[in-house]
C-alpha cells in the first residue's frame, strides 16, 4: 500500500466536496449529503485515496456501493456501511468504470437523425450497453406538447425533453437498418451483472431514469445491437467502410470524447471530417474547440450544458441527460 500524505487526503476531500456542490446539488439530495459527509471523514478519504486516481471519482465509488446494495435511507448509515464494506466496494470499483448509459439522450439525437432520409446504418462510438442505438424503438416527448411514437405504437421507454428555440421536432422515425456500437468495454445488458451495474450508475431517488433504463434494457435484450470491443479512433474507419451502398452511415456519440485526451479528440474530429458519414455529436464544452468556436456568441467558460452538433456545425445546447434542449 502506498503511504498516504495529507495532500492525497485533501485532494479526495476537495473532490467529494466539489461533487456535492456542483454535481449532486439539485440532482440527488442523498448523494449531496453523502459526499459532504465523505469530504470531512478522514478515514473514508484515506481509503478512497488508496485507489488509483482514475478510480477515486465519486460517481464510481458511489455506484460501486449501490451495486452492493448499500443502505439508502440515511446518509450516515450509507457512510458507516461504506467503511465496513470497503474491501468489497474497492473490488467493485477496481473492476468497473463509469459507463452510464442514458436512453433519454436519444430524444436530443432524434431531432437530427429524423432529418436523414432513407435507410440509416447507425454507428455509436462509446456505446456502453448500446441503449442509445434504439431511438426509433422509443417514444419521445418534447415539452409535453410534441410526441413521436414508434411506428408500431407507444414504447415502454418514453424520453422527456424540455426545449427552447426553433427545435425541429421530429415527425417521423429514421429508418434504421443496422445498429452497431463500439466501446473500449462494451456492456452486455443480457448479463444480469452488467444490467445491475448500469442500474447502480443511476443516482438514488431518480425513479424515472431507473424505469426508463429497465424498459430500454428490455428492448435491447430482445433485439441486441452489435457491440464491438475497441477504441473508437481505431474502429471508426472500418465501421463506416462496412456500410453497404444505398445506406447512409450515421455516427453518433454522447458523453464519450471527454474520456480521450486532446490529441485523441483531434484525431477523431479529423477522421469524421474526412469519412463519408453523417455525424451527430453531443458532448461537453471544450471537447471540440473547432465546433465550440462556431457557436454564435461563444461558449461561456462555466457552461455545463453539452453542445450538440451536426456534421461539425453546432446546432443546440443540451442538458447532459437529454432532459433539456436549447436550439441555437
Ligand atoms: C459515459 S458513457 C456514455 C455511454 C453512451 N454514449 C450514453 O450516452 O449513454 C462513455 C462510454 O465511452 C466509452 N469510451 C471511452 N473512451 C473510449 C474509446 N477511446 N473508445 C471507445 N469507447 C470509449 C466508455 O467505455 C463508456 O462506455
Tab-separated table of N, CA, C and O in Angstrom, residues 170-255:
chain	number	residue	atom	x	y	z
A	170	UNK	N	-39.105	16.122	-34.295
A	170	UNK	CA	-39.198	15.033	-35.273
A	170	UNK	C	-40.653	14.626	-35.507
A	170	UNK	O	-41.439	14.554	-34.568
A	171	UNK	N	-40.984	14.383	-36.749
A	171	UNK	CA	-42.360	13.971	-37.071
A	171	UNK	C	-42.378	12.563	-37.662
A	171	UNK	O	-43.428	12.020	-37.955
A	172	UNK	N	-41.196	11.984	-37.865
A	172	UNK	CA	-41.129	10.605	-38.364
A	172	UNK	C	-39.861	9.979	-37.812
A	172	UNK	O	-38.886	10.678	-37.495
A	173	UNK	N	-39.902	8.658	-37.733
A	173	UNK	CA	-38.727	7.949	-37.230
A	173	UNK	C	-37.722	7.720	-38.360
A	173	UNK	O	-38.133	7.528	-39.511
A	174	UNK	N	-36.436	7.717	-38.042
A	174	UNK	CA	-35.455	7.345	-39.070
A	174	UNK	C	-35.615	5.856	-39.396
A	174	UNK	O	-36.087	5.089	-38.564
A	175	UNK	N	-35.231	5.492	-40.600
A	175	UNK	CA	-35.316	4.067	-40.988
A	175	UNK	C	-33.953	3.418	-40.711
A	175	UNK	O	-33.045	3.465	-41.541
A	176	UNK	N	-33.817	2.884	-39.502
A	176	UNK	CA	-32.519	2.335	-39.079
A	176	UNK	C	-32.445	0.859	-39.475
A	176	UNK	O	-33.265	0.053	-39.038
A	177	UNK	N	-31.473	0.535	-40.332
A	177	UNK	CA	-31.388	-0.848	-40.816
A	177	UNK	C	-30.274	-1.630	-40.111
A	177	UNK	O	-30.223	-2.847	-40.208
A	178	UNK	N	-29.371	-0.940	-39.428
A	178	UNK	CA	-28.383	-1.664	-38.623
A	178	UNK	C	-27.941	-0.779	-37.468
A	178	UNK	O	-27.973	0.456	-37.572
A	179	UNK	N	-27.580	-1.427	-36.367
A	179	UNK	CA	-27.176	-0.705	-35.151
A	179	UNK	C	-25.868	-1.328	-34.682
A	179	UNK	O	-25.837	-2.502	-34.314
A	180	UNK	N	-24.822	-0.525	-34.682
A	180	UNK	CA	-23.516	-1.043	-34.275
A	180	UNK	C	-22.899	-0.092	-33.271
A	180	UNK	O	-22.866	1.120	-33.499
A	181	UNK	N	-22.400	-0.637	-32.188
A	181	UNK	CA	-21.720	0.186	-31.196
A	181	UNK	C	-20.289	-0.274	-31.031
A	181	UNK	O	-19.976	-1.458	-31.192
A	182	UNK	N	-19.407	0.678	-30.726
A	182	UNK	CA	-18.041	0.300	-30.371
A	182	UNK	C	-17.753	0.916	-29.003
A	182	UNK	O	-18.201	2.027	-28.698
A	183	UNK	N	-17.065	0.163	-28.173
A	183	UNK	CA	-16.736	0.660	-26.838
A	183	UNK	C	-15.474	-0.062	-26.367
A	183	UNK	O	-15.237	-1.218	-26.718
A	184	UNK	N	-14.663	0.651	-25.573
A	184	UNK	CA	-13.470	0.009	-25.003
A	184	UNK	C	-13.877	-1.200	-24.166
A	184	UNK	O	-13.173	-2.205	-24.117
A	185	UNK	N	-15.029	-1.091	-23.503
A	185	UNK	CA	-15.520	-2.167	-22.628
A	185	UNK	C	-17.033	-2.266	-22.800
A	185	UNK	O	-17.777	-1.773	-21.946
A	186	UNK	N	-17.516	-2.862	-23.880
A	186	UNK	CA	-18.969	-2.899	-24.078
A	186	UNK	C	-19.653	-3.656	-22.943
A	186	UNK	O	-19.115	-4.654	-22.453
A	187	UNK	N	-20.820	-3.164	-22.541
A	187	UNK	CA	-21.609	-3.890	-21.541
A	187	UNK	C	-22.666	-4.703	-22.288
A	187	UNK	O	-23.226	-4.239	-23.281
A	188	UNK	N	-22.909	-5.907	-21.793
A	188	UNK	CA	-23.903	-6.783	-22.408
A	188	UNK	C	-25.110	-6.816	-21.473
A	188	UNK	O	-25.080	-7.479	-20.430
A	189	UNK	N	-26.166	-6.092	-21.845
A	189	UNK	CA	-27.293	-5.940	-20.915
A	189	UNK	C	-28.062	-7.245	-20.712
A	189	UNK	O	-28.924	-7.313	-19.833
A	190	UNK	N	-27.760	-8.261	-21.515
A	190	UNK	CA	-28.411	-9.553	-21.255
A	190	UNK	C	-27.746	-10.251	-20.063
A	190	UNK	O	-28.281	-11.201	-19.515
A	191	UNK	N	-26.585	-9.777	-19.665
A	191	UNK	CA	-25.913	-10.345	-18.475
A	191	UNK	C	-26.428	-9.595	-17.244
A	191	UNK	O	-26.308	-8.359	-17.164
A	192	UNK	N	-26.996	-10.318	-16.273
A	192	UNK	CA	-27.571	-9.651	-15.104
A	192	UNK	C	-26.580	-8.705	-14.420
A	192	UNK	O	-26.955	-7.619	-13.977
A	193	UNK	N	-25.295	-9.087	-14.369
A	193	UNK	CA	-24.355	-8.233	-13.635
A	193	UNK	C	-24.079	-6.919	-14.373
A	193	UNK	O	-23.851	-5.876	-13.754
A	194	UNK	N	-24.113	-6.955	-15.724
A	194	UNK	CA	-23.915	-5.711	-16.474
A	194	UNK	C	-25.140	-4.793	-16.323
A	194	UNK	O	-25.007	-3.570	-16.181
A	195	UNK	N	-26.343	-5.407	-16.383
A	195	UNK	CA	-27.558	-4.604	-16.196
A	195	UNK	C	-27.571	-4.016	-14.782
A	195	UNK	O	-27.954	-2.851	-14.580
A	196	UNK	N	-27.129	-4.796	-13.825
A	196	UNK	CA	-27.081	-4.317	-12.443
A	196	UNK	C	-26.124	-3.126	-12.313
A	196	UNK	O	-26.381	-2.166	-11.605
A	197	UNK	N	-25.000	-3.205	-13.025
A	197	UNK	CA	-24.041	-2.093	-12.968
A	197	UNK	C	-24.653	-0.821	-13.573
A	197	UNK	O	-24.518	0.268	-13.026
A	198	UNK	N	-25.354	-0.962	-14.694
A	198	UNK	CA	-25.993	0.219	-15.296
A	198	UNK	C	-27.023	0.819	-14.343
A	198	UNK	O	-27.134	2.038	-14.219
A	199	UNK	N	-27.768	-0.040	-13.634
A	199	UNK	CA	-28.746	0.481	-12.655
A	199	UNK	C	-28.032	1.186	-11.515
A	199	UNK	O	-28.484	2.220	-11.021
A	200	UNK	N	-26.885	0.623	-11.081
A	200	UNK	CA	-26.150	1.218	-9.959
A	200	UNK	C	-25.635	2.614	-10.309
A	200	UNK	O	-25.442	3.457	-9.431
A	201	UNK	N	-25.430	2.866	-11.608
A	201	UNK	CA	-24.905	4.167	-12.033
A	201	UNK	C	-25.966	5.269	-12.018
A	201	UNK	O	-25.643	6.449	-12.103
A	202	UNK	N	-27.252	4.865	-11.939
A	202	UNK	CA	-28.312	5.879	-11.791
A	202	UNK	C	-28.308	6.324	-10.334
A	202	UNK	O	-28.093	5.520	-9.432
A	203	UNK	N	-28.539	7.601	-10.093
A	203	UNK	CA	-28.439	8.114	-8.733
A	203	UNK	C	-29.687	7.797	-7.922
A	203	UNK	O	-30.792	7.694	-8.502
A	204	UNK	N	-29.538	7.657	-6.608
A	204	UNK	CA	-30.685	7.306	-5.769
A	204	UNK	C	-31.825	8.312	-5.942
A	204	UNK	O	-31.585	9.504	-6.092
A	205	UNK	N	-33.025	7.800	-5.940
A	205	UNK	CA	-34.206	8.670	-5.990
A	205	UNK	C	-34.611	9.054	-7.399
A	205	UNK	O	-35.634	9.700	-7.588
A	206	UNK	N	-33.817	8.673	-8.416
A	206	UNK	CA	-34.163	9.050	-9.796
A	206	UNK	C	-35.003	7.934	-10.417
A	206	UNK	O	-34.557	7.198	-11.297
A	207	UNK	N	-36.238	7.830	-9.926
A	207	UNK	CA	-37.129	6.711	-10.301
A	207	UNK	C	-37.390	6.684	-11.802
A	207	UNK	O	-37.392	5.634	-12.430
A	208	UNK	N	-37.626	7.878	-12.362
A	208	UNK	CA	-37.972	7.909	-13.784
A	208	UNK	C	-36.813	7.378	-14.631
A	208	UNK	O	-37.014	6.607	-15.579
A	209	UNK	N	-35.609	7.753	-14.259
A	209	UNK	CA	-34.437	7.258	-15.009
A	209	UNK	C	-34.300	5.743	-14.848
A	209	UNK	O	-33.984	5.036	-15.809
A	210	UNK	N	-34.543	5.262	-13.626
A	210	UNK	CA	-34.432	3.812	-13.393
A	210	UNK	C	-35.444	3.046	-14.233
A	210	UNK	O	-35.107	2.036	-14.866
A	211	UNK	N	-36.683	3.556	-14.258
A	211	UNK	CA	-37.732	2.856	-15.010
A	211	UNK	C	-37.420	2.867	-16.506
A	211	UNK	O	-37.593	1.874	-17.204
A	212	UNK	N	-36.923	4.014	-16.979
A	212	UNK	CA	-36.601	4.123	-18.407
A	212	UNK	C	-35.460	3.162	-18.758
A	212	UNK	O	-35.476	2.485	-19.783
A	213	UNK	N	-34.472	3.125	-17.870
A	213	UNK	CA	-33.328	2.237	-18.099
A	213	UNK	C	-33.799	0.781	-18.173
A	213	UNK	O	-33.423	0.032	-19.085
A	214	UNK	N	-34.630	0.366	-17.224
A	214	UNK	CA	-35.104	-1.019	-17.215
A	214	UNK	C	-35.868	-1.346	-18.494
A	214	UNK	O	-35.692	-2.419	-19.077
A	215	UNK	N	-36.724	-0.403	-18.911
A	215	UNK	CA	-37.514	-0.653	-20.129
A	215	UNK	C	-36.590	-0.735	-21.349
A	215	UNK	O	-36.779	-1.576	-22.230
A	216	UNK	N	-35.566	0.126	-21.399
A	216	UNK	CA	-34.634	0.108	-22.537
A	216	UNK	C	-33.821	-1.191	-22.536
A	216	UNK	O	-33.557	-1.774	-23.601
A	217	UNK	N	-33.447	-1.644	-21.355
A	217	UNK	CA	-32.716	-2.924	-21.275
A	217	UNK	C	-33.603	-4.045	-21.822
A	217	UNK	O	-33.138	-4.936	-22.551
A	218	UNK	N	-34.900	-3.982	-21.519
A	218	UNK	CA	-35.838	-4.992	-22.044
A	218	UNK	C	-35.826	-5.009	-23.565
A	218	UNK	O	-35.803	-6.074	-24.189
A	219	UNK	N	-35.817	-3.827	-24.178
A	219	UNK	CA	-35.819	-3.752	-25.650
A	219	UNK	C	-34.491	-4.268	-26.212
A	219	UNK	O	-34.461	-5.056	-27.157
A	220	UNK	N	-33.381	-3.859	-25.593
A	220	UNK	CA	-32.070	-4.295	-26.110
A	220	UNK	C	-31.874	-5.805	-25.923
A	220	UNK	O	-31.169	-6.438	-26.713
A	221	UNK	N	-32.522	-6.372	-24.909
A	221	UNK	CA	-32.386	-7.827	-24.732
A	221	UNK	C	-33.131	-8.594	-25.815
A	221	UNK	O	-32.695	-9.681	-26.210
A	222	UNK	N	-34.243	-8.036	-26.315
A	222	UNK	CA	-34.983	-8.779	-27.348
A	222	UNK	C	-34.345	-8.599	-28.728
A	222	UNK	O	-34.426	-9.490	-29.563
A	223	UNK	N	-33.714	-7.434	-28.962
A	223	UNK	CA	-33.037	-7.220	-30.259
A	223	UNK	C	-31.645	-6.657	-29.991
A	223	UNK	O	-31.434	-5.443	-30.113
A	224	UNK	N	-30.693	-7.505	-29.595
A	224	UNK	CA	-29.381	-6.987	-29.192
A	224	UNK	C	-28.668	-6.251	-30.327
A	224	UNK	O	-28.668	-6.723	-31.464
A	225	UNK	N	-28.098	-5.085	-30.015
A	225	UNK	CA	-27.293	-4.393	-31.031
A	225	UNK	C	-25.953	-5.115	-31.188
A	225	UNK	O	-25.567	-5.894	-30.314
A	226	UNK	N	-25.256	-4.844	-32.294
A	226	UNK	CA	-23.907	-5.405	-32.456
A	226	UNK	C	-22.940	-4.502	-31.700
A	226	UNK	O	-22.789	-3.336	-32.051
A	227	UNK	N	-22.335	-5.008	-30.645
A	227	UNK	CA	-21.389	-4.195	-29.874
A	227	UNK	C	-19.988	-4.772	-30.030
A	227	UNK	O	-19.765	-5.960	-29.798
A	228	UNK	N	-19.070	-3.901	-30.442
A	228	UNK	CA	-17.706	-4.325	-30.742
A	228	UNK	C	-16.767	-3.719	-29.709
A	228	UNK	O	-16.910	-2.543	-29.355
A	229	UNK	N	-15.818	-4.524	-29.260
A	229	UNK	CA	-14.841	-4.002	-28.301
A	229	UNK	C	-13.703	-3.337	-29.059
A	229	UNK	O	-13.164	-3.916	-30.003
A	230	UNK	N	-13.363	-2.121	-28.666
A	230	UNK	CA	-12.229	-1.478	-29.325
A	230	UNK	C	-12.223	0.023	-29.089
A	230	UNK	O	-13.140	0.583	-28.490
A	231	UNK	N	-11.154	0.635	-29.582
A	231	UNK	CA	-11.006	2.082	-29.436
A	231	UNK	C	-11.705	2.766	-30.618
A	231	UNK	O	-11.550	2.352	-31.768
A	232	UNK	N	-12.433	3.819	-30.318
A	232	UNK	CA	-13.227	4.461	-31.368
A	232	UNK	C	-12.360	4.961	-32.523
A	232	UNK	O	-12.743	4.841	-33.697
A	233	UNK	N	-11.177	5.504	-32.222
A	233	UNK	CA	-10.324	6.018	-33.300
A	233	UNK	C	-9.807	4.897	-34.201
A	233	UNK	O	-9.576	5.106	-35.386
A	234	UNK	N	-9.610	3.716	-33.609
A	234	UNK	CA	-9.099	2.587	-34.398
A	234	UNK	C	-10.204	1.960	-35.253
A	234	UNK	O	-9.929	1.379	-36.301
A	235	UNK	N	-11.433	2.015	-34.775
A	235	UNK	CA	-12.509	1.255	-35.413
A	235	UNK	C	-13.370	2.038	-36.390
A	235	UNK	O	-14.015	1.444	-37.251
A	236	UNK	N	-13.416	3.365	-36.220
A	236	UNK	CA	-14.464	4.101	-36.921
A	236	UNK	C	-14.354	3.985	-38.453
A	236	UNK	O	-15.363	3.833	-39.158
A	237	UNK	N	-13.134	4.012	-38.974
A	237	UNK	CA	-12.964	3.945	-40.439
A	237	UNK	C	-13.546	2.654	-41.001
A	237	UNK	O	-14.318	2.671	-41.973
A	238	UNK	N	-13.211	1.525	-40.389
A	238	UNK	CA	-13.709	0.232	-40.897
A	238	UNK	C	-15.219	0.118	-40.741
A	238	UNK	O	-15.903	-0.463	-41.593
A	239	UNK	N	-15.748	0.662	-39.640
A	239	UNK	CA	-17.197	0.556	-39.430
A	239	UNK	C	-17.966	1.322	-40.500
A	239	UNK	O	-18.966	0.843	-41.022
A	240	UNK	N	-17.460	2.503	-40.836
A	240	UNK	CA	-18.138	3.291	-41.877
A	240	UNK	C	-17.961	2.594	-43.234
A	240	UNK	O	-18.918	2.481	-44.015
A	241	UNK	N	-16.752	2.078	-43.484
A	241	UNK	CA	-16.493	1.434	-44.781
A	241	UNK	C	-17.359	0.186	-44.977
A	241	UNK	O	-17.663	-0.184	-46.117
A	242	UNK	N	-17.785	-0.439	-43.882
A	242	UNK	CA	-18.566	-1.689	-43.995
A	242	UNK	C	-20.043	-1.442	-44.329
A	242	UNK	O	-20.782	-2.388	-44.609
A	243	UNK	N	-20.460	-0.191	-44.326
A	243	UNK	CA	-21.878	0.099	-44.590
A	243	UNK	C	-22.138	-0.078	-46.094
A	243	UNK	O	-21.424	0.486	-46.920
A	244	UNK	N	-23.158	-0.891	-46.452
A	244	UNK	CA	-23.398	-1.135	-47.879
A	244	UNK	C	-23.837	0.124	-48.616
A	244	UNK	O	-24.402	1.038	-48.003
A	245	UNK	N	-23.600	0.171	-49.921
A	245	UNK	CA	-24.023	1.364	-50.675
A	245	UNK	C	-25.546	1.434	-50.657
A	245	UNK	O	-26.236	0.422	-50.557
A	246	UNK	N	-26.055	2.652	-50.708
A	246	UNK	CA	-27.508	2.852	-50.619
A	246	UNK	C	-27.978	3.055	-49.194
A	246	UNK	O	-29.137	3.374	-48.962
A	247	UNK	N	-27.084	2.842	-48.229
A	247	UNK	CA	-27.430	3.041	-46.818
A	247	UNK	C	-26.547	4.162	-46.286
A	247	UNK	O	-25.347	4.202	-46.572
A	248	UNK	N	-27.141	5.098	-45.550
A	248	UNK	CA	-26.356	6.233	-45.050
A	248	UNK	C	-25.733	5.902	-43.702
A	248	UNK	O	-26.456	5.625	-42.729
A	249	UNK	N	-24.395	5.933	-43.614
A	249	UNK	CA	-23.784	5.735	-42.297
A	249	UNK	C	-23.957	6.998	-41.440
A	249	UNK	O	-23.679	8.098	-41.906
A	250	UNK	N	-24.433	6.822	-40.221
A	250	UNK	CA	-24.570	7.950	-39.288
A	250	UNK	C	-23.798	7.586	-38.024
A	250	UNK	O	-24.078	6.567	-37.385
A	251	UNK	N	-22.830	8.415	-37.700
A	251	UNK	CA	-22.024	8.182	-36.484
A	251	UNK	C	-22.533	9.119	-35.402
A	251	UNK	O	-22.666	10.328	-35.627
A	252	UNK	N	-22.854	8.556	-34.231
A	252	UNK	CA	-23.309	9.395	-33.122
A	252	UNK	C	-22.500	9.061	-31.865
A	252	UNK	O	-21.966	7.965	-31.720
A	253	UNK	N	-22.447	10.039	-30.976
A	253	UNK	CA	-21.816	9.776	-29.672
A	253	UNK	C	-22.262	10.819	-28.675
A	253	UNK	O	-22.512	11.983	-29.028
A	254	UNK	N	-22.385	10.402	-27.426
A	254	UNK	CA	-22.751	11.322	-26.352
A	254	UNK	C	-21.937	10.991	-25.116
A	254	UNK	O	-21.813	9.826	-24.731
A	255	UNK	N	-21.373	12.035	-24.503
A	255	UNK	CA	-20.631	11.894	-23.242
A	255	UNK	C	-19.508	10.861	-23.348
A	255	UNK	O	-19.337	10.025	-22.465
